[in-house]
Coordinates of C-alpha atoms in Angstrom, one line a residue:
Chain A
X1 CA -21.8 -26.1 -0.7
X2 CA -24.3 -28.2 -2.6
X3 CA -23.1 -29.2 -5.9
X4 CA -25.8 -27.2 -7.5
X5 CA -24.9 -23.8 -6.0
X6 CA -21.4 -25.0 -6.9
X7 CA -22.2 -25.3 -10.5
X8 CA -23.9 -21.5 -10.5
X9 CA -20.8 -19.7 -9.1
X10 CA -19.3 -21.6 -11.7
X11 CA -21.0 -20.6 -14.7
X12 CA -20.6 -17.3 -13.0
X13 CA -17.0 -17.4 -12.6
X14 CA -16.4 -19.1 -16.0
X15 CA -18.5 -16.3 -18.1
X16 CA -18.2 -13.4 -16.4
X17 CA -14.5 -14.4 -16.7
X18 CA -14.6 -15.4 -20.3
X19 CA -16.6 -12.0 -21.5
X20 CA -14.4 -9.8 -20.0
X21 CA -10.7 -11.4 -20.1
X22 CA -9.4 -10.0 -23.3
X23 CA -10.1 -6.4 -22.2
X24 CA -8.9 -6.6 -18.9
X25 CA -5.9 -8.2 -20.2
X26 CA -5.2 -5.0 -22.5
X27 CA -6.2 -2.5 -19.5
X28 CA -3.3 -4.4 -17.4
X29 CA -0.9 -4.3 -20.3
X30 CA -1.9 -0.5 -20.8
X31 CA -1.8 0.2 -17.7
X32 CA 1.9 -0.7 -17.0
X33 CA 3.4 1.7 -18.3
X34 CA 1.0 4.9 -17.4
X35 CA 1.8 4.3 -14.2
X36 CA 5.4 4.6 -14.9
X37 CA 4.1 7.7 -17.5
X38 CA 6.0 10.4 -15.5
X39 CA 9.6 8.7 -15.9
X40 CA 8.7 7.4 -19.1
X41 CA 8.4 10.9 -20.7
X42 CA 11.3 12.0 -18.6
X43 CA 13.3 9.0 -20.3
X44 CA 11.5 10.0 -24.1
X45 CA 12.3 14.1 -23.6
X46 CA 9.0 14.7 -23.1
X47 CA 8.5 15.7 -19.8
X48 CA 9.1 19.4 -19.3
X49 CA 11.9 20.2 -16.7
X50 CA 12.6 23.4 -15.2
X51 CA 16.1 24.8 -14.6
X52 CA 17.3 24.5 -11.0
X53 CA 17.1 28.1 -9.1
X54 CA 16.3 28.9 -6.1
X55 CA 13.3 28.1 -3.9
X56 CA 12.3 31.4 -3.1
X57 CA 13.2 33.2 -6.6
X58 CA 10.9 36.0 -7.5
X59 CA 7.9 34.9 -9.9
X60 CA 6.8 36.7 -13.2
X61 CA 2.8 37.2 -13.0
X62 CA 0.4 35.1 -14.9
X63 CA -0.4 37.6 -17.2
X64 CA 3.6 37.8 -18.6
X65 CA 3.3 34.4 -18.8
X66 CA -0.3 34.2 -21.0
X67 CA 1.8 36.6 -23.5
X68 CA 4.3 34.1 -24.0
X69 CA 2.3 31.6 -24.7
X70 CA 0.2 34.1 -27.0
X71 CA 3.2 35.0 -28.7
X72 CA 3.8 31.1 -29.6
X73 CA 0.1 30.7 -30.6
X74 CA -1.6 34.0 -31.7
X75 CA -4.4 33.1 -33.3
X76 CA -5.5 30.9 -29.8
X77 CA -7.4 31.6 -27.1
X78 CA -6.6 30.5 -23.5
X79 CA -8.3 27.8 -21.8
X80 CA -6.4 26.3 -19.1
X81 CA -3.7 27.1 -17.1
X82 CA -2.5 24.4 -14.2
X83 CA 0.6 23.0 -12.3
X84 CA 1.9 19.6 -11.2
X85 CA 0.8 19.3 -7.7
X86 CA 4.5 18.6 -6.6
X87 CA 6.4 21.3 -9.1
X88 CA 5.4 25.5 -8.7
X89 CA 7.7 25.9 -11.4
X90 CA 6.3 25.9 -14.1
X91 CA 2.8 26.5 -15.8
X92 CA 1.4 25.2 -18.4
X93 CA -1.0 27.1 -20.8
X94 CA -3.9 25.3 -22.9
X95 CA -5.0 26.7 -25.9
X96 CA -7.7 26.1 -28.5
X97 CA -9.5 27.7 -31.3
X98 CA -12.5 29.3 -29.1
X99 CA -12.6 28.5 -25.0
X100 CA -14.9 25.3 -25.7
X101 CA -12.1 24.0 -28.4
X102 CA -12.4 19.9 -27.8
X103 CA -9.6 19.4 -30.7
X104 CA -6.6 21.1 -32.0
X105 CA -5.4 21.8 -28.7
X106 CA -2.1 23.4 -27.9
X107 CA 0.0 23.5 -25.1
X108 CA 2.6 25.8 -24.0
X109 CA 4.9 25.3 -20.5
X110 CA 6.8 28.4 -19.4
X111 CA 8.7 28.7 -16.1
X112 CA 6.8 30.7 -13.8
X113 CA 10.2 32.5 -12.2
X114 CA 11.8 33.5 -15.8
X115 CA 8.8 33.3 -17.8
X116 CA 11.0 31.7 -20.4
X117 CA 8.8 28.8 -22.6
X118 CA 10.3 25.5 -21.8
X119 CA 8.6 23.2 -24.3
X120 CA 5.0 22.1 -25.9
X121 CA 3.5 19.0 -24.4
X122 CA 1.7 17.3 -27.1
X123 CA -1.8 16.6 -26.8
X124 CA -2.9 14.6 -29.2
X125 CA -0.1 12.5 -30.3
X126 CA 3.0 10.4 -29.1
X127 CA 3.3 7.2 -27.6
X128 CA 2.2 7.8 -24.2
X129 CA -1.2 9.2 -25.5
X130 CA -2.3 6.9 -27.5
X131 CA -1.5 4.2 -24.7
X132 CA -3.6 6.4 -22.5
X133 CA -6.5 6.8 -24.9
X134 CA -6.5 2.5 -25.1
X135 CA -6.5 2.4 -21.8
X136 CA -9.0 4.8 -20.9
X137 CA -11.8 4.7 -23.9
X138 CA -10.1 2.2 -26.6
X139 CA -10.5 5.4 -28.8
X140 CA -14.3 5.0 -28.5
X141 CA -15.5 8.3 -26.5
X142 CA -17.6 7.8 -23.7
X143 CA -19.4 4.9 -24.9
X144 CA -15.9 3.3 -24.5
X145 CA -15.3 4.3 -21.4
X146 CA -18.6 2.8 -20.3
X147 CA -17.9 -0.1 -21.7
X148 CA -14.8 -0.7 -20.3
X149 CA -16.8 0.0 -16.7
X150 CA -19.0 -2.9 -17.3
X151 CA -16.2 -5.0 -18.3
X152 CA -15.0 -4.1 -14.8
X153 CA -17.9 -5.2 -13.3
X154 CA -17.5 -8.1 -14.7
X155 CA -14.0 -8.7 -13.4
X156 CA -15.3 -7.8 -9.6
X157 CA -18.0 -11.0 -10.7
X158 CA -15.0 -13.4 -11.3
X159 CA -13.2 -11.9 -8.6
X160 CA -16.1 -13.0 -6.2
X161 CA -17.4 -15.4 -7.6
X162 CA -13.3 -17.0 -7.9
X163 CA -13.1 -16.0 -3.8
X164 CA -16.3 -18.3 -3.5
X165 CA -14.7 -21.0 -5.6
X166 CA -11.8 -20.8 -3.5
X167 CA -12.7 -22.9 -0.5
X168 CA -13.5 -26.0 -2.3
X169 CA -10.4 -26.4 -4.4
X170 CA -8.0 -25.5 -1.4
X171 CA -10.1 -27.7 1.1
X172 CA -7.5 -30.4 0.9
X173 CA -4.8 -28.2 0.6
X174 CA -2.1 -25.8 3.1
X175 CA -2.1 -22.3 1.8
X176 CA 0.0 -20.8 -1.0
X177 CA 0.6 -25.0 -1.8
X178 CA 1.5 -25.1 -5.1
X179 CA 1.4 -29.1 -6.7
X180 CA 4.2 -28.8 -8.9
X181 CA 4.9 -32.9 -9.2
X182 CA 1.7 -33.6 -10.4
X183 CA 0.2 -32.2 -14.0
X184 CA 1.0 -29.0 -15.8
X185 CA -2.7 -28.3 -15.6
X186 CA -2.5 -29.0 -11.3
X187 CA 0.4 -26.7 -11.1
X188 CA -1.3 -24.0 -13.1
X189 CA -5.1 -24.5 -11.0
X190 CA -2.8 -24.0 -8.1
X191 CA -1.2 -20.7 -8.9
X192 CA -4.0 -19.7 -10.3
X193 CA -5.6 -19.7 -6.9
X194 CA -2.5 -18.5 -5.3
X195 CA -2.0 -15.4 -6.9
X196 CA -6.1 -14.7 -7.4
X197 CA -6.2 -15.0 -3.5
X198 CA -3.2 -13.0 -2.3
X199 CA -4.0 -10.1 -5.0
X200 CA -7.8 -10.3 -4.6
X201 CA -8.0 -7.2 -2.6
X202 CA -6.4 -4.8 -4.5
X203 CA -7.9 -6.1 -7.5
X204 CA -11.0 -5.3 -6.2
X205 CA -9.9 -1.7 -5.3
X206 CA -8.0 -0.9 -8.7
X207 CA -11.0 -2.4 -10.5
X208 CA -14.0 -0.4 -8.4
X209 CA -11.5 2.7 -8.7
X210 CA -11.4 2.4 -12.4
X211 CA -15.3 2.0 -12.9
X212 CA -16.0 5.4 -10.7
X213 CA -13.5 7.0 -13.0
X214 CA -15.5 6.0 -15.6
X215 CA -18.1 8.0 -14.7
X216 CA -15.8 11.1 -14.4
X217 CA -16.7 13.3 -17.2
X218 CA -20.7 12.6 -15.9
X219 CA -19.9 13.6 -12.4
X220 CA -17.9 16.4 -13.5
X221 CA -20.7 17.4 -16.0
X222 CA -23.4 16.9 -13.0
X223 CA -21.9 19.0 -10.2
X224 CA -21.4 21.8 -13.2
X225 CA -25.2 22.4 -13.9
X226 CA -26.4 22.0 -10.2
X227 CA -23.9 23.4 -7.9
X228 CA -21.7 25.6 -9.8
X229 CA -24.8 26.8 -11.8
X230 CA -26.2 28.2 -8.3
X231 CA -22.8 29.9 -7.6
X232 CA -23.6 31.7 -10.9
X233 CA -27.3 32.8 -10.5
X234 CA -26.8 36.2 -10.1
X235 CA -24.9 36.6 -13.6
X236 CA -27.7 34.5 -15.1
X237 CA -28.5 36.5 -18.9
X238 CA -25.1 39.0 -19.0
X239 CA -23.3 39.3 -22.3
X240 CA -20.6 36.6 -22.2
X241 CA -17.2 38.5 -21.6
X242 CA -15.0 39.1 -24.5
X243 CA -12.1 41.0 -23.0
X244 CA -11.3 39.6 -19.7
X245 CA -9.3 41.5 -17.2
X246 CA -6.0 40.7 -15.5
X247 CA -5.2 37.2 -14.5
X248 CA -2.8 38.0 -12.4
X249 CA -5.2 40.0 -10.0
X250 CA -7.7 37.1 -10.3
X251 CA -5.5 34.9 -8.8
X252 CA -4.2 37.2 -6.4
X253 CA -7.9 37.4 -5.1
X254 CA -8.3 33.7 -5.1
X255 CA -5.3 33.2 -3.4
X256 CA -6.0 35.8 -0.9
X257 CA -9.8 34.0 -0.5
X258 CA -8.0 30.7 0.3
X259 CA -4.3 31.5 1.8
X260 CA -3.9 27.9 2.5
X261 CA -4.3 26.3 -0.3
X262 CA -1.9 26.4 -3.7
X263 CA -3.5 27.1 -7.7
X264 CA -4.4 23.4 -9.5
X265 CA -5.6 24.8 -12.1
X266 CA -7.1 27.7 -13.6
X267 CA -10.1 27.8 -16.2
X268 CA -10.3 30.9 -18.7
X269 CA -14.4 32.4 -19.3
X270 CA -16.0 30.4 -21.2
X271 CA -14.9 27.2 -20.7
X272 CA -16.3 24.0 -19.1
X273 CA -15.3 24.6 -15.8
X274 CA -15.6 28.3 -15.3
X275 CA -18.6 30.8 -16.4
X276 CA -18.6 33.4 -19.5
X277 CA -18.6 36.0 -17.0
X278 CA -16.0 34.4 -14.3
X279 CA -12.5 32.7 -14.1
X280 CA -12.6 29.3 -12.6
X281 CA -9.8 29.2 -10.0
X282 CA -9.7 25.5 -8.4
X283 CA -7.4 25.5 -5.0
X284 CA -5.7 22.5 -4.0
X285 CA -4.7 21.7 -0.6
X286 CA -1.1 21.2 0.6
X287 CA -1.5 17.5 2.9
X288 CA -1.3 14.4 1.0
X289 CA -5.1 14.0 1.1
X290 CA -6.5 18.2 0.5
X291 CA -3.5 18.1 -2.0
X292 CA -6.1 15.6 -4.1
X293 CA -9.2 17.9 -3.6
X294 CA -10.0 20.7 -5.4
X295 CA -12.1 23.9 -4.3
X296 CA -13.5 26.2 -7.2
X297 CA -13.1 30.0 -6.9
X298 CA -15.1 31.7 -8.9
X299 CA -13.4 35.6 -9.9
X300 CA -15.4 38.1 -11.8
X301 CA -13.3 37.9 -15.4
X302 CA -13.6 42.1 -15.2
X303 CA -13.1 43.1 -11.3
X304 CA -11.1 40.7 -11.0
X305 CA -13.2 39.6 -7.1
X306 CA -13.9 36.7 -6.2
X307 CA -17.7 36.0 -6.5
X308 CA -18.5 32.9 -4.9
X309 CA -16.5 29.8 -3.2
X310 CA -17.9 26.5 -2.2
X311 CA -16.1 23.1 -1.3
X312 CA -17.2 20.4 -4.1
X313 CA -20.1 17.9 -2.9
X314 CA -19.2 14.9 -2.0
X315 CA -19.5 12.9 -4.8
X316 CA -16.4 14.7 -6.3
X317 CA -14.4 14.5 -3.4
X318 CA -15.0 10.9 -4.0
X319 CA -14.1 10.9 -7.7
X320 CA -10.3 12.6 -6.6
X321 CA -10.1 10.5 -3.7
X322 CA -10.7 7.0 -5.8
X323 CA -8.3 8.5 -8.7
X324 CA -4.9 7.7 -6.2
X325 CA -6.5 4.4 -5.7
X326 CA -6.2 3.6 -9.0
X327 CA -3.1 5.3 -10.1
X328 CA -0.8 3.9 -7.3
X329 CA 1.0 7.7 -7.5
X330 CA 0.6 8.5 -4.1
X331 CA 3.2 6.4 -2.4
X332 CA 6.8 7.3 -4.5
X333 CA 8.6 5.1 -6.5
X334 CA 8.2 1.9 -4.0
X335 CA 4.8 2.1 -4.6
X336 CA 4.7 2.3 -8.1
X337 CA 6.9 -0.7 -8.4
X338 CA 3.8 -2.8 -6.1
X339 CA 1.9 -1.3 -9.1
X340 CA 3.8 -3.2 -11.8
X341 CA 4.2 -6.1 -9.8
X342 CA 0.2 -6.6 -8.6
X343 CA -0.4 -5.9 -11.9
X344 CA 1.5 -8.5 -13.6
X345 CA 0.5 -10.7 -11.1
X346 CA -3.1 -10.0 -12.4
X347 CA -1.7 -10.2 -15.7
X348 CA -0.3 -13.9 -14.6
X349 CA -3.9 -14.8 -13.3
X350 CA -6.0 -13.4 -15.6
X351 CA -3.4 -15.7 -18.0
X352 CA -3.5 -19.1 -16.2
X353 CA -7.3 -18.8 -16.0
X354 CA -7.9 -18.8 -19.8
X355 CA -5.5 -21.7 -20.0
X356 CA -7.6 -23.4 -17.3
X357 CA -10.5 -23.0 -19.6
X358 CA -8.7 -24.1 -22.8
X359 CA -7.3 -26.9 -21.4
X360 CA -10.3 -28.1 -19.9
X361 CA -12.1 -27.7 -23.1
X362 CA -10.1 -29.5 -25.2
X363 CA -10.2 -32.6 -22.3
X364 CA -14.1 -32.3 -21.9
X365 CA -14.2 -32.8 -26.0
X366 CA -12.0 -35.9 -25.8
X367 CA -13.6 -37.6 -23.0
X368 CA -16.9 -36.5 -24.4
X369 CA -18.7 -36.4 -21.0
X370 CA -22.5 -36.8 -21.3
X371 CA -22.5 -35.2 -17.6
X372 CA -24.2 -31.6 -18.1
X373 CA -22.4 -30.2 -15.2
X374 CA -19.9 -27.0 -15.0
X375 CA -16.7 -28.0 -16.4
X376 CA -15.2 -26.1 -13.4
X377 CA -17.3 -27.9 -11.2
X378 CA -16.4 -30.9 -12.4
X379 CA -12.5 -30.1 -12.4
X380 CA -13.2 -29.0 -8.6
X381 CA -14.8 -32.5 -7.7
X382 CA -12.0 -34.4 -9.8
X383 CA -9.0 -32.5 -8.5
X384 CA -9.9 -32.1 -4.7
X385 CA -11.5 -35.3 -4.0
X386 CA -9.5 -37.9 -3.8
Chain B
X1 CA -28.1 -29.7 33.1
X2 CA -27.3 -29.6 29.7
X3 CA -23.4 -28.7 29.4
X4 CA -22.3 -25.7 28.0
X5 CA -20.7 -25.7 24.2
X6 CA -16.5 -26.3 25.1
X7 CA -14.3 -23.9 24.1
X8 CA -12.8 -27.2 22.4
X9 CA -15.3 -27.8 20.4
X10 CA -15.9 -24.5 19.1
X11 CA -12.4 -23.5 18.2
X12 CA -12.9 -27.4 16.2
X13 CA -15.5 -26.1 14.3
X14 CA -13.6 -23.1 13.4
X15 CA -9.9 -24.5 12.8
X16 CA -11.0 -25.5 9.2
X17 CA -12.2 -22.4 8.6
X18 CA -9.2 -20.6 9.9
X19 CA -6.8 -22.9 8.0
X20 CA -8.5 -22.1 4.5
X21 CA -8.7 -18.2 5.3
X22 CA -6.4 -17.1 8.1
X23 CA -4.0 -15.8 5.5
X24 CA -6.5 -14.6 2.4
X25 CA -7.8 -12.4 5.2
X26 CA -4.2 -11.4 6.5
X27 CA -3.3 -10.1 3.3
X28 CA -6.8 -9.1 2.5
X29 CA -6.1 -6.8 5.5
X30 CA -2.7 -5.7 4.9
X31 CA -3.6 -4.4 1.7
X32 CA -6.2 -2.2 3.0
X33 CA -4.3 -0.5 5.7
X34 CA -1.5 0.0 2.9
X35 CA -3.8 1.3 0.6
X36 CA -5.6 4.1 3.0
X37 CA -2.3 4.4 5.0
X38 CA -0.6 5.9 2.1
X39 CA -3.2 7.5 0.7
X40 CA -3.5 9.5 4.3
X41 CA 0.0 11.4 4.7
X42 CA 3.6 11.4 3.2
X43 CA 6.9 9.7 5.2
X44 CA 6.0 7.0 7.6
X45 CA 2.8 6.5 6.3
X46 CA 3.8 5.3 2.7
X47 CA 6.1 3.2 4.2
X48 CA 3.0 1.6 5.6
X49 CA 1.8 1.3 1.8
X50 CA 5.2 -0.5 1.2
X51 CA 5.0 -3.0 4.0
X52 CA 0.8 -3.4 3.7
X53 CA 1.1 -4.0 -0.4
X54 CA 4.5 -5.8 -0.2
X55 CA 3.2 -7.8 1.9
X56 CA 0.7 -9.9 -0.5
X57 CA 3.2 -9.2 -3.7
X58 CA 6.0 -11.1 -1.3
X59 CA 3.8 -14.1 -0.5
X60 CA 2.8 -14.3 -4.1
X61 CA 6.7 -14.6 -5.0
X62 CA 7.7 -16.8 -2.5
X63 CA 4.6 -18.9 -2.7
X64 CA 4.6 -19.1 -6.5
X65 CA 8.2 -19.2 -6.8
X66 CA 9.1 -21.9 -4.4
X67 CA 10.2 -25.2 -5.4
X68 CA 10.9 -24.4 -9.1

């Protein structure tokens, strides 16, 4: 490498490092706990838990349990009704003001065999929210998600730009050696390296997963007005439907459309991911990849038949299938432990590089070099040459 | 005739290459098959996510850790 492409991956590590540090260092420190969020709300009371019974106990229908949760919030419409990919037991019922409510949202779980309410998730408040809403959009909207997007751009410019700036500070050096006799500064430019090299890949993979699901809601948004629109034509200019028939028997036609597959959620008329005319019935699989996908089935709100069905493009296949990736839920509790760990070993790198920078500051303003090379650079040419 | 490049003297052009990323691309590797592995079915194949992330979260301990 001549020293002049030296110095530009340098400046490219050093700033695109520098700009987006102090964000990525709250996404990891967000992010730590959320991907514990299931047993942390387990450990707070929040998590709803269903009474042990039998695996085959009889179910009540959907429509005994929308009364329940009507008869908690009568003046609310439904929305949404879902389940937990791993957990048929209970259901959980979204409510809002009017089908298209974006606040005041309630949510009411009921156990799907005794159609008993078993708590209210809260929506909008708690700890665990508010860490979430940091995390994803630093209570800025969209516009924050976006912006945390380019700030992982950024971080996949370090993280190759750092890969490139690997070989000439470890030239002289066997791998994971860490010079722990020689400065605090050598010992730090060693791990630095270390733990940047050994987590580089899943960095990369968390960080690419968490800039496509910042495009979510515009994905989501996109495949609504093209392909779902089309499934709809025919019920293009009918009155919106004010009275919607059974759920129950909408389901059971959905179900009966796709025997294979279990309910991930279901969408009311009216509401972003359904029609005023249809309920949205999205199908999971039941492998550990289909179990990610969804598949829309779209039931007439007043016959209760199922009007169209059509597997997602792929561009939201992709979305579910980069979610995992990011998460770390898809491998049990072993893998959510990796999780912490990589992520505090980011934390530890992301750390060590802004002392690097410090540090080398506060030496460059000492020594008052006239040189107008990188400081980086420079560090590289002082530390590996001899 | 002109000889033909050794074997010797290829693998000499490559051995400093190897020693600076042999490993970076083992774990660079293991990480991927974890990643997908688990991602593809449940029982044995998150254990391959355990082994294929553990892998580069182990090296990082016993690297970084070493000689404290």
């Amino acid at each position: 490498m001549t020293p002049r492409t030296l110095r530009a991956w340098s400046w490219l590590h050093k700033w695109s490092s520098l700009v987006s540090t102090v964000f990525l260092l709250v996404l990891c420190l967000t992010g730590l706990p959320l991907i514990f969020h299931h047993q942390i709300g387990q450990w707070l009371g929040t998590e709803v838990v269903s009474p042990k019974m039998r695996a085959d106990a009889p179910r009540v229908t959907l429509d005994q349990v929308m009364a329940v949760a009507h008869d908690r919030f009568p003046s609310k419409v439904g929305m949404y009704v879902s389940q937990e990919p791993d957990d048929d037991t209970v259901w959980f019922v979204t409510m809002g003001d009017s089908p298209t409510a974006a606040t005041g949202l309630k949510q009411v779980a009921v156990d799907a065999r005794t159609g008993q309410p078993l708590g209210e998730p809260k929506l909008d408040r708690g700890l665990m929210v508010v860490i979430h809403a940091i995390h994803v959009e630093l209570f800025a909207g969209q516009a924050g998600k976006l912006f945390l997007g380019l700030m992982g751009l950024l971080m996949l410019a370090a993280i190759v730009s750092g890969v490139v700036l690997y070989a000439p500070f470890m030239r002289k050096l066997r791998f994971g050696e860490v010079r722990r006799d020689r400065s605090t500064r050598v010992k730090w430019l060693d791990l630095h390296n270390l733990l940047g090299i050994v987590t580089l890949t899943w960095a990369i993979v968390v960080g690419a997963t968490g800039i496509i699901n910042t495009w979510a809601d515009l994905v989501i948004t996109h495949w609504r007005n093209d392909q779902m629109a089309q499934m709809l034509a025919s019920y293009r200019g009918l009155p919106p439907v004010t009275h919607p028939g059974s759920l129950e028997k909408a389901v059971a036609s959905a179900r009966a459309r796709e025997p294979a597959m279990k309910i991930g959620f279901i969408a009311f008329p009216g509401t972003a991911f359904s029609s005023q005319h249809h309920y949205g019935v999205f199908m999971r699989g039941r492998a550990a990849l289909t179990e990610r996908l969804v598949k829309p089935v779209l039931v007439d709100a007043i016959t209760g038949q199922v009007t169209a069905s059509r597997a997602p493009p792929w561009y939201v296949d992709a979305l579910l299938l980069s979610q995992p990736l990011h998460f770390g839920d898809y491998g049990g509790v072993p893998m959510q432990w990796l999780w912490a760990m990589l992520d505090v070993l980011t934390l530890i790198v992301l750390g060590s590089g802004l002392y690097l920078w410090i540090g080398k500051r506060s030496t460059n303003r000492k020594s008052r070099q006239k040189t107008a090379s990188g400081s980086l650079a420079r560090s590289c040419e002082q530390e590996v040459l001899p | 005739m002109r000889p033909a490049l050794s074997w010797a003297s290829a693998f000499g052009r490559l051995a400093p290459f190897l020693a600076l990323w042999a490993w970076p691309a083992v774990f660079a590797v293991a990480t991927v098959v974890g990643l997908v592995g688990a991602l593809v079915g449940n029982g044995r194949w998150d254990w391959l996510g355990w082994i294929g992330l553990g892998m580069p979260t182990g090296a990082a301990l016993w690297f970084g850790l070493r000689g404290r």
